[in-house]
Coordinates of C-alpha atoms in Angstrom, one line a residue:
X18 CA 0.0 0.0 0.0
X19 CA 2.8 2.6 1.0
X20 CA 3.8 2.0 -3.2
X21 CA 3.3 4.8 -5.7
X22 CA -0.9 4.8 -6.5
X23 CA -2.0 3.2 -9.4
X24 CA -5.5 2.3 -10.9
X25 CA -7.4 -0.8 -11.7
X26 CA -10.3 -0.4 -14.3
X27 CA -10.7 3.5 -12.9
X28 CA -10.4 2.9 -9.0
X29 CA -7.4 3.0 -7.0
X30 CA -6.2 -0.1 -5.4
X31 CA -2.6 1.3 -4.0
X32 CA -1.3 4.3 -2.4
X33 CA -2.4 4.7 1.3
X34 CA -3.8 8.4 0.4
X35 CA -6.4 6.5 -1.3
X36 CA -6.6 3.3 0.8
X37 CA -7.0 5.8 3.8
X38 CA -9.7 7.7 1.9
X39 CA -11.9 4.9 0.8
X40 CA -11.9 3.5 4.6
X41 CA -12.9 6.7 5.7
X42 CA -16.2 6.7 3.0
X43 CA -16.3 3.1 3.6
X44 CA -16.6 3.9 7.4
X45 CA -19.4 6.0 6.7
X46 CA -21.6 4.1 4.9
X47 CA -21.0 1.9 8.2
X48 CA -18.0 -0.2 7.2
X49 CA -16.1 -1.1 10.4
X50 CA -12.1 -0.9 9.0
X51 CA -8.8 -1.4 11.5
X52 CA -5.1 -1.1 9.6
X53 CA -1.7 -1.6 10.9
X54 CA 0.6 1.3 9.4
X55 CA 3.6 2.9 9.7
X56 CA 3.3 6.3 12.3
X57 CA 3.8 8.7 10.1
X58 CA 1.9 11.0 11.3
X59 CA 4.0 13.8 8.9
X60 CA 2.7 12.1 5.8
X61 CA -0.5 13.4 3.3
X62 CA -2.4 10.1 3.9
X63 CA -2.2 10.4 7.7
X64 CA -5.9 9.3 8.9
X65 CA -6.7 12.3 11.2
X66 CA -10.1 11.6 10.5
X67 CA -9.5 7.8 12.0
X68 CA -12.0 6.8 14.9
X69 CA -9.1 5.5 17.3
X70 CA -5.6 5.5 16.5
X71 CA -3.4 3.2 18.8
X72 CA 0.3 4.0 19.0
X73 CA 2.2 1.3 19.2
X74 CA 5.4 1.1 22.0
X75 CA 7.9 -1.1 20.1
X76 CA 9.0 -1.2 16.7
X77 CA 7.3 -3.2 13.8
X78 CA 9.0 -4.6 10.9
X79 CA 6.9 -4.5 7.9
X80 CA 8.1 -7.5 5.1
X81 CA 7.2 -7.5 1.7
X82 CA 5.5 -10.0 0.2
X83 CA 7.2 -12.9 -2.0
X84 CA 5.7 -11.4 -5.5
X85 CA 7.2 -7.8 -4.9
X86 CA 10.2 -7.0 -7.7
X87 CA 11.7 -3.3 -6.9
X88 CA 11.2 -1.1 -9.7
X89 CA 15.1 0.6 -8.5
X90 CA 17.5 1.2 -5.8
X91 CA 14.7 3.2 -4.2
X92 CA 12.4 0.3 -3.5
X93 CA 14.7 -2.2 -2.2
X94 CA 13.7 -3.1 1.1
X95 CA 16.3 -2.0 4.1
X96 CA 14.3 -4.3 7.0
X97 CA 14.6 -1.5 8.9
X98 CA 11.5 -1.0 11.3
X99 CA 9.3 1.6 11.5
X100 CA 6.9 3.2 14.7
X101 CA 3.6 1.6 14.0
X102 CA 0.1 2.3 14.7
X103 CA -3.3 0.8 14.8
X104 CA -6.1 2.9 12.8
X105 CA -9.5 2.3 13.2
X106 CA -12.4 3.4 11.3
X107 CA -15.9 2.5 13.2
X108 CA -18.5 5.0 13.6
X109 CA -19.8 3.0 16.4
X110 CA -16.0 3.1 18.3
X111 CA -17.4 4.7 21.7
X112 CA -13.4 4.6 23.2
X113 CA -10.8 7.4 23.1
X114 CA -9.4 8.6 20.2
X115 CA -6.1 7.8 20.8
X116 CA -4.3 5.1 23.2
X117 CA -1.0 3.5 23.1
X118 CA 0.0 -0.2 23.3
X119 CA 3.0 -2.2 23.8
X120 CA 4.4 -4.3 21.1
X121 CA 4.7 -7.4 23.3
X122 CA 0.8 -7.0 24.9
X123 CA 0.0 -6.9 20.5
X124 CA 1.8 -9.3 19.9
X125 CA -0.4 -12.0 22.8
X126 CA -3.3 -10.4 21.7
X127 CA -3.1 -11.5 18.0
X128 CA -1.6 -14.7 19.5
X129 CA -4.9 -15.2 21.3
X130 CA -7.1 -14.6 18.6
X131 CA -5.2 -16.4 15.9
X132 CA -5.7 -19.5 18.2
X133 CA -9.4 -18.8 18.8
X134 CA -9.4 -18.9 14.7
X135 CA -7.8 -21.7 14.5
X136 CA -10.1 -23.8 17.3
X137 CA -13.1 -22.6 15.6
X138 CA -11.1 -23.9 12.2
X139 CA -10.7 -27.3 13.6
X140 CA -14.6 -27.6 14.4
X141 CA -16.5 -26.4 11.6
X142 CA -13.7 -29.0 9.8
X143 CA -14.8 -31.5 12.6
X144 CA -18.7 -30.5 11.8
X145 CA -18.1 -31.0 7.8
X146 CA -16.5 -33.9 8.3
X147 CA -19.4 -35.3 10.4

């Protein structure tokens, strides 16, 4: 997403000033939208108009995926990590605005989840199979 924008058949489908925009229409047609980015809080597509924005304490290292090719020397990946934060677009969030969050307390909480996903996995597979 943090690539140069570019359109598919008329629409955007990179660049986070347009990623950031359609959440925010998306949000108020009642979409409920949450995206780990960099903080970068300096940059055009920053998403002041976000619901809840959770900074988090720790720094996140963002790898590209298998299919990227850099176009030059620009786009080669460092693996350097950036500040990260946690946007959320929900017109029904009734929290702060802003909060922060360690790394490590993220990190268990995906961890948790992923292994509630992956129970409820196991028993629709169970129920098929039945």
């Amino acid at each position: 997403p943090y690539s140069r924008a570019s359109q598919h058949e008329g629409q955007y489908i990179t660049g986070m000033r347009y990623i950031m925009k359609h959440a925010s229409a998306m949000r108020d047609k009642g979409g409920r939208y949450v995206f780990l980015i960099k903080a970068a809080t300096s940059e055009v597509w920053w998403p002041e108009d976000a619901d809840h924005i959770a900074f988090i304490r720790g720094r996140i290292g963002f790898e590209l995926p298998a299919w990227f090719i850099p176009k030059d020397e620009k786009q080669v990946p460092t693996g350097a990590f950036f500040a990260g934060a946690i946007a959320v677009f929900d017109k029904t969030w009734k929290g702060p605005a802003i909060s922060y969050i360690g790394r490590d307390e993220l990190e268990a909480c995906g961890e948790a989840f992923l292994a509630q996903v992956r129970q409820q996995a196991e028993k629709l597979v169970r129920e098929m199979a039945a």
